[in-house]
XYZ file of C-alpha atoms in Angstrom:
523
model
C 7.868 -0.449 -12.178
C 3.812 -2.521 -12.037
C 5.292 -3.858 -8.082
C 5.763 -0.961 -6.967
C 2.318 0.675 -8.518
C 0.548 -2.236 -7.179
C 2.527 -1.460 -3.035
C 1.536 1.966 -3.464
C -2.165 0.855 -4.567
C -1.931 -1.457 -1.470
C -0.625 0.538 1.319
C -2.925 3.783 0.129
C -5.320 1.781 1.528
C -3.826 0.344 4.825
C -2.622 3.686 5.431
C -6.291 5.022 5.155
C -7.642 1.364 6.690
C -9.930 1.091 3.694
C -10.251 -2.983 3.529
C -10.131 -5.302 0.807
C -10.611 -8.389 2.097
C -14.000 -8.673 1.160
C -13.287 -9.755 -2.436
C -14.065 -12.958 -3.551
C -10.712 -13.659 -5.621
C -7.856 -15.302 -3.741
C -5.832 -11.346 -3.040
C -2.257 -13.720 -4.050
C -4.407 -14.851 -7.015
C -5.104 -11.249 -8.231
C -1.946 -9.914 -6.731
C 0.213 -11.993 -9.037
C 2.347 -9.906 -11.465
C 1.780 -11.321 -14.923
C 5.490 -10.466 -15.873
C 7.182 -12.605 -13.013
C 9.192 -10.154 -11.044
C 8.167 -10.442 -6.998
C 11.257 -9.391 -6.034
C 12.732 -5.094 -6.938
C 16.097 -3.386 -5.296
C 16.148 0.073 -3.436
C 17.346 1.879 -6.467
C 14.792 1.019 -8.593
C 12.371 2.297 -5.602
C 14.508 5.675 -4.998
C 14.206 7.580 -8.153
C 10.294 6.734 -8.904
C 9.497 7.446 -5.651
C 11.813 10.392 -5.256
C 9.774 12.096 -8.180
C 6.539 11.147 -7.471
C 5.995 13.163 -4.203
C 8.971 16.426 -5.906
C 5.794 15.707 -8.250
C 3.525 16.582 -5.788
C 5.389 19.513 -4.121
C 5.567 21.360 -6.777
C 2.191 21.284 -8.245
C 0.789 22.433 -4.357
C 3.603 24.606 -4.467
C 2.340 26.429 -7.062
C -1.178 26.673 -6.658
C -1.737 26.598 -2.602
C 1.755 28.288 -1.088
C 2.179 30.714 -3.819
C -1.404 31.743 -4.016
C -0.619 33.006 0.090
C 2.895 33.843 -0.107
C 1.676 36.809 -2.559
C 4.215 34.997 -4.936
C 0.957 35.331 -7.542
C -3.009 35.990 -7.580
C -5.423 33.838 -9.266
C -7.628 36.424 -10.285
C -10.914 36.344 -9.430
C -14.362 36.921 -7.026
C -15.157 32.758 -7.196
C -15.519 31.184 -3.567
C -12.412 28.762 -2.534
C -9.574 31.372 -3.802
C -6.261 30.977 -1.987
C -5.169 33.914 -1.975
C -7.563 35.553 0.144
C -7.337 32.487 2.570
C -10.453 30.739 1.800
C -9.429 27.395 1.965
C -11.780 24.501 0.467
C -11.394 21.389 2.544
C -10.737 19.401 -0.609
C -7.349 21.171 -1.342
C -6.167 19.268 2.103
C -6.284 15.551 -0.294
C -3.903 15.015 -2.459
C -0.441 15.645 -0.644
C -2.064 13.189 1.504
C -2.678 10.468 -0.728
C 0.276 11.180 -2.680
C 2.971 11.574 0.797
C 1.585 8.129 2.383
C 1.935 5.863 -0.301
C 5.000 7.096 -1.399
C 7.167 6.415 1.788
C 6.104 2.847 2.274
C 8.789 2.690 -0.984
C 10.808 4.987 0.534
C 10.090 2.622 4.320
C 11.138 -0.557 1.466
C 14.437 1.106 0.801
C 16.034 0.704 3.954
C 14.147 -2.919 4.449
C 15.770 -3.534 1.358
C 19.310 -2.467 2.653
C 18.852 -4.103 5.468
C 18.741 -7.944 4.127
C 21.969 -9.936 4.546
C 22.104 -9.863 0.384
C 21.387 -6.908 -0.772
C 22.927 -5.349 3.188
C 24.258 -1.388 2.529
C 24.470 1.483 5.091
C 24.003 4.072 2.123
C 21.103 2.724 1.116
C 19.763 2.942 4.932
C 20.421 6.099 5.470
C 18.679 7.229 2.260
C 15.852 5.830 3.444
C 16.122 7.472 6.689
C 16.668 10.710 5.181
C 13.986 10.760 2.372
C 11.786 9.684 5.451
C 12.391 12.320 7.278
C 11.963 15.061 4.538
C 7.713 13.733 3.654
C 7.384 13.482 7.264
C 8.419 16.783 8.052
C 5.506 17.880 5.289
C 2.958 16.254 6.397
C 3.650 16.993 9.627
C 4.050 20.784 8.929
C 1.250 20.543 6.876
C -1.287 18.874 9.458
C 0.160 18.848 12.626
C -0.409 15.379 14.539
C -0.757 12.587 11.733
C 0.365 8.775 11.090
C 3.506 7.741 11.947
C 5.094 5.474 13.946
C 2.126 3.052 13.062
C 1.933 4.285 9.318
C 2.071 2.096 6.719
C 1.849 -0.960 7.940
C -1.213 -2.049 6.498
C 0.935 -5.475 5.854
C 1.187 -5.401 9.904
C -2.450 -5.655 9.845
C -2.544 -2.414 11.196
C -5.893 -0.823 9.072
C -6.446 2.759 11.583
C -3.112 3.563 12.537
C -3.121 6.073 15.670
C -1.814 9.869 14.481
C 1.612 10.468 17.294
C 1.896 14.008 18.533
C 3.782 16.337 16.431
C 6.644 16.503 19.615
C 7.292 12.531 19.210
C 7.074 13.329 15.460
C 9.934 15.715 15.251
C 12.598 13.913 17.841
C 12.293 10.830 15.981
C 13.064 11.979 12.474
C 15.853 14.725 14.846
C 16.840 10.767 15.695
C 17.068 9.287 12.001
C 19.420 12.095 10.924
C 21.782 11.538 13.322
C 22.203 7.178 12.445
C 21.829 8.719 8.846
C 25.024 11.262 9.084
C 26.792 8.306 10.756
C 25.502 5.087 8.540
C 26.823 7.343 5.504
C 30.343 8.509 7.149
C 31.498 5.073 5.582
C 30.765 6.068 1.954
C 29.269 3.180 1.129
C 29.042 2.865 -2.859
C 25.398 3.299 -4.185
C 23.634 2.417 -7.982
C 24.383 5.965 -9.596
C 21.868 5.181 -11.816
C 19.115 4.796 -9.901
C 20.071 8.143 -8.138
C 18.268 10.894 -9.692
C 19.760 13.779 -7.407
C 23.295 13.313 -7.010
C 24.027 10.638 -9.280
C 25.576 8.753 -6.508
C 27.389 11.005 -4.817
C 26.763 9.820 -1.099
C 28.667 12.451 0.795
C 26.139 14.907 -1.121
C 23.272 12.868 0.532
C 25.407 13.315 3.528
C 26.213 17.193 3.384
C 21.433 17.171 2.617
C 20.386 15.005 5.317
C 22.350 17.313 8.048
C 21.168 20.479 6.051
C 17.862 19.027 6.764
C 18.463 18.410 9.955
C 19.638 21.709 10.297
C 16.092 22.585 9.670
C 14.258 20.722 11.389
C 16.153 22.234 14.784
C 15.724 25.603 13.580
C 12.355 24.935 13.236
C 11.098 23.696 16.562
C 13.898 26.116 17.891
C 11.418 28.237 19.944
C 10.131 25.479 22.142
C 10.969 26.171 25.115
C 11.278 22.412 26.584
C 14.047 21.165 23.623
C 15.389 24.866 22.744
C 18.342 24.106 25.220
C 18.871 20.583 23.226
C 18.299 21.918 19.629
C 20.516 25.343 20.156
C 23.561 23.142 21.572
C 23.106 20.796 18.658
C 23.382 23.582 16.118
C 26.010 24.799 17.698
C 27.473 22.031 17.626
C 27.237 20.508 13.943
C 28.585 24.345 13.040
C 31.134 25.688 15.933
C 32.106 22.105 17.732
C 32.230 19.799 14.894
C 32.223 20.382 11.575
C 33.710 17.832 10.201
C 30.883 15.305 12.041
C 28.651 16.927 10.261
C 28.651 18.480 6.718
C 26.521 20.181 5.562
C 25.648 22.351 1.784
C 28.537 24.928 1.195
C 27.317 25.212 -2.765
C 24.924 25.203 -4.773
C 26.602 21.809 -6.068
C 25.559 20.352 -3.400
C 21.708 22.037 -3.658
C 19.426 18.882 -3.031
C 17.330 18.947 -6.505
C 16.468 16.059 -9.808
C 16.656 18.375 -12.762
C 13.939 18.038 -15.793
C 14.261 16.927 -18.980
C 13.834 20.720 -19.949
C 11.302 19.486 -23.437
C 8.313 20.596 -23.618
C 6.700 16.550 -23.429
C 4.607 15.592 -21.032
C 5.169 11.885 -21.598
C 9.688 12.111 -21.986
C 11.414 10.306 -18.711
C 12.252 12.802 -16.176
C 9.516 16.013 -17.782
C 9.408 18.431 -15.389
C 5.612 18.644 -12.715
C 4.694 21.638 -14.236
C 5.207 20.067 -17.988
C 2.692 16.184 -17.562
C 0.254 17.903 -14.473
C 0.180 21.905 -15.437
C -2.133 23.586 -18.910
C 0.058 25.830 -20.680
C -3.358 28.091 -19.633
C -3.457 27.275 -16.669
C 0.332 27.969 -15.751
C 0.523 31.100 -17.408
C -2.918 32.726 -15.933
C -1.919 34.109 -12.974
C -0.783 37.706 -12.146
C 2.774 37.931 -9.988
C 1.874 39.885 -7.178
C 2.566 43.255 -5.698
C 4.917 41.601 -3.122
C 6.914 40.089 -5.556
C 7.908 41.375 -8.177
C 7.741 44.824 -6.303
C 10.310 44.042 -4.132
C 12.505 42.419 -7.257
C 11.857 45.766 -9.237
C 12.957 47.969 -6.635
C 16.173 46.217 -5.500
C 16.642 45.293 -10.004
C 17.363 42.312 -8.804
C 19.230 39.936 -11.601
C 16.757 37.007 -11.629
C 13.669 40.323 -13.667
C 17.321 41.041 -15.596
C 16.195 41.206 -19.146
C 19.151 41.280 -19.660
C 20.918 38.533 -18.509
C 18.226 36.101 -19.636
C 17.469 34.610 -23.093
C 16.358 37.194 -25.889
C 15.223 39.679 -23.502
C 13.291 37.362 -21.265
C 13.829 37.867 -17.500
C 16.035 34.167 -15.933
C 12.300 32.919 -14.287
C 10.275 33.089 -17.528
C 8.330 36.829 -16.149
C 6.235 38.430 -18.716
C 5.189 42.382 -18.384
C 2.342 43.148 -18.035
C 0.534 46.476 -19.002
C 2.318 48.527 -17.350
C 5.768 46.222 -17.534
C 7.119 44.379 -14.392
C 4.446 45.423 -12.299
C 2.516 42.783 -9.637
C -1.407 43.305 -8.952
C -2.583 43.180 -5.073
C -3.106 39.885 -2.780
C -6.402 40.629 -0.870
C -7.858 42.285 -2.674
C -12.270 42.906 -2.360
C -14.293 41.400 -3.927
C -16.179 43.102 -7.667
C -12.177 44.713 -7.450
C -11.546 46.049 -11.341
C -8.230 44.449 -11.389
C -6.154 44.778 -14.449
C -4.178 41.499 -15.031
C 0.384 42.958 -15.151
C 2.880 40.290 -15.247
C 3.081 36.928 -14.988
C 4.782 33.144 -16.196
C 5.736 32.583 -19.433
C 4.026 29.240 -20.402
C 5.451 27.142 -22.567
C 2.613 27.816 -25.278
C 3.357 31.373 -25.497
C 4.292 33.080 -28.282
C 8.055 34.265 -28.336
C 9.291 32.687 -24.958
C 12.606 31.006 -24.624
C 12.421 30.715 -21.110
C 9.739 29.599 -18.664
C 9.520 28.322 -15.736
C 6.833 25.097 -17.461
C 10.132 23.033 -18.847
C 13.276 24.972 -16.291
C 15.272 21.958 -16.065
C 16.115 24.060 -12.190
C 12.450 24.215 -10.780
C 13.162 20.598 -9.199
C 14.476 22.071 -5.828
C 14.172 19.722 -2.077
C 16.136 21.924 -0.260
C 18.464 24.722 -1.615
C 22.514 25.754 -0.329
C 20.680 29.203 0.360
C 18.066 27.853 2.932
C 20.771 25.932 4.987
C 23.107 29.742 4.799
C 20.060 31.814 5.832
C 19.935 29.003 8.802
C 22.771 29.338 9.443
C 22.085 34.002 10.185
C 19.214 33.406 11.877
C 21.269 31.166 14.530
C 23.912 33.810 14.424
C 22.432 36.506 14.485
C 20.235 35.018 17.352
C 24.354 34.205 19.209
C 23.287 30.731 18.766
C 27.045 30.075 16.138
C 30.238 32.328 15.941
C 29.674 35.118 13.749
C 26.815 38.034 13.278
C 25.227 36.813 10.634
C 26.160 39.021 8.053
C 28.837 36.544 6.370
C 25.538 33.561 6.214
C 23.378 36.048 4.656
C 25.273 38.202 1.882
C 26.480 33.985 1.115
C 22.809 33.596 1.039
C 22.014 36.199 -1.156
C 25.082 35.339 -3.899
C 23.644 31.811 -3.989
C 20.369 32.013 -4.418
C 20.773 34.216 -7.735
C 23.714 32.016 -7.951
C 21.237 28.631 -8.235
C 19.664 30.185 -11.355
C 22.533 32.352 -13.214
C 25.909 30.964 -12.029
C 28.255 33.108 -13.556
C 27.266 35.935 -12.459
C 28.732 35.531 -9.030
C 31.843 33.080 -9.323
C 32.247 33.324 -5.693
C 29.906 34.188 -3.372
C 32.341 36.710 -1.503
C 32.490 39.259 -4.149
C 32.809 42.293 -3.511
C 29.725 42.402 -5.984
C 27.272 40.740 -4.219
C 27.348 43.152 -0.958
C 27.744 45.968 -3.690
C 24.154 44.744 -5.079
C 22.928 44.686 -1.970
C 23.857 48.297 -0.593
C 22.074 49.503 -3.907
C 19.780 47.149 -3.296
C 18.891 48.993 0.292
C 18.805 45.683 1.891
C 22.518 45.494 3.139
C 23.371 43.933 6.828
C 23.235 46.676 9.547
C 24.555 44.513 12.911
C 22.546 47.594 14.300
C 19.251 46.904 13.929
C 17.551 44.798 16.408
C 17.217 40.550 16.795
C 13.935 41.032 15.878
C 9.882 43.505 15.543
C 6.471 42.524 15.123
C 6.092 45.795 13.540
C 5.138 45.740 9.675
C 7.260 47.638 7.921
C 10.164 48.513 10.451
C 13.145 46.902 10.204
C 15.316 44.244 11.559
C 17.560 41.565 11.265
C 14.761 38.606 11.095
C 13.346 40.830 8.626
C 16.603 40.997 6.514
C 16.726 37.419 6.803
C 13.167 36.231 5.585
C 13.049 38.173 2.978
C 15.964 37.361 1.175
C 15.365 33.417 2.942
C 11.404 33.663 1.103
C 13.619 34.658 -2.200
C 15.826 31.780 -2.078
C 12.608 29.275 -1.072
C 10.876 30.297 -4.363
C 9.182 26.613 -6.205
C 10.430 24.630 -3.114
C 7.417 23.212 -1.668
C 5.514 24.416 1.536
C 8.750 25.637 2.900
C 7.747 30.173 2.637
C 4.812 29.201 4.298
C 6.407 27.207 7.041
C 8.560 29.259 7.740
C 6.649 32.473 7.867
C 4.115 31.002 10.324
C 7.635 30.615 12.605
C 8.940 33.429 12.400
C 5.657 36.057 11.243
C 8.797 36.944 8.572
C 8.628 38.713 5.167
C 5.565 41.309 6.587
C 2.885 40.035 3.548
C 0.708 43.328 3.297
C -3.065 42.236 4.004
C -5.525 43.211 1.848
C -9.003 44.085 2.274
C -10.615 41.407 1.067
C -9.349 38.942 2.485
C -11.349 35.928 3.993
C -10.328 33.881 8.200
C -10.910 37.484 9.830
C -7.729 38.697 8.049
C -4.859 34.917 9.932
C -2.837 33.168 7.684
C -4.183 29.648 7.857
C -1.809 27.592 10.250
C -2.408 23.953 9.554
C -4.189 21.971 6.537
C -7.798 20.293 7.585
C -7.201 16.627 7.909
C -8.464 14.971 4.500
C -11.944 13.292 4.381
C -10.661 10.185 3.902
C -9.066 9.861 7.146
C -12.653 10.760 8.961
C -14.162 8.332 7.739
C -11.640 5.447 7.415
C -9.626 5.636 10.779
C -12.334 6.719 12.449
C -11.488 5.854 16.292
C -7.598 7.412 15.549
C -8.851 11.072 13.747
C -11.222 12.165 16.655
C -7.902 11.039 19.282
C -6.384 13.099 17.029
C -8.704 16.273 17.054
C -9.185 15.610 21.138
C -5.356 15.997 21.649
C -4.137 18.911 18.862
C -7.115 20.868 18.954
C -10.084 22.034 16.037
C -9.298 20.266 12.216
C -9.496 23.484 10.910
C -7.075 25.908 9.685
C -6.665 27.902 12.186
C -5.674 25.359 15.308
C -1.993 25.939 15.899
C 0.901 22.999 15.277
C 2.779 22.007 18.349
C 6.105 23.869 17.674
C 3.620 27.437 16.879
C 2.154 27.363 20.134
C 3.435 29.409 22.953
């Protein structure tokens, strides 16, 4: 573990360009491991790296994504309220400074798995898949970022160039294609070192191809790549599905199960338990948008009778007016009464709380894949109308949390629920509309996809930026001209330690502010 820690610290310095060669002590002397372990294995690197990335994702999902995307509202009139689009520049530091160091560990898995004495195609593929996962997050949050020269401090690259987002995406697609081929051989890995699939490489292959679909859909509107992207989606789903297995059930969902306890020190304790105080976890109110839809639909995830001791599966506490939310983006100075909120571990009589829930560690779920395919079908890119994928997405999203509710996604009860909730598929609807409050297939799909991606890093935000769906109510108290932020600015450390590359990136991409569109958002 000390080796991993050292790698992480040194890589952060290398990626950001901080030099420590002026130290008086010999580098090898200060870097000597007193335990005497000078090497590691692929399986020893995998779990810590995944846990650290996922932990950062969950923290920022809670206090950034959820506030932007009207899951929660951190009531108050102070500056820096994310739900008002008032984004402080230092918000961008945390994920950058977590993701890049862990990418070193993920890259080292490939290096180790390529050595003659430890050759393993599956670990090579898993390295590529997890790199693609993290670099997709980086480029979708910031835009152009260090990629081809990143994490090469040991090779003397202390000020890595920022690659263009298009080039990053195309190379990530290449990696995922290669990973699929490598995993086809089914080479075994160490089950105890795999917190996601416990050594099942066939599920890693499904995850890799599902991530492949996410990335393809993300850039599908770009005219310079759209034809190739659409053809690839069709190949994967219609032409050659046996070559590209994808997630089909919740057993394929990529997740890390936490231990379910309220310990902040035990192995695999929830990051919500380790990084968030109980009082802070229950502080934000749930938004009127998030709560109102679910109440209107009679969503099973907030049905008290389907939870424990009359508490909903998502651990939502009723407010003074019951299961209702508060408006997001309200004017400063307004008198807002807190309503529904998420129970915390220290809340009295709370048999269910997401703060300790084992199932919150979602990397990517099958329901997201369902809705990707529903969109592809609705657009005519693959066979079908989208209806089957749409209902399967609703069922899989709910069954992840309530696995015995609908044993089969084709259960007639799924459609009956949708009809009663007035969210049933209507093939006569137009594909898309940009007028809030009007119905379309894209709005149907992405409203349900929004709930399916609850707790999944920044994916709600990314998809809203890509599609404009679901329609979110715009409060009159929003900052930034009422515009949803399009990215985060680059961290201050990238400006101070890598100034030339930073300036080149700004010159190529545009001003370093939250309104500059990244490549896949530009017309």
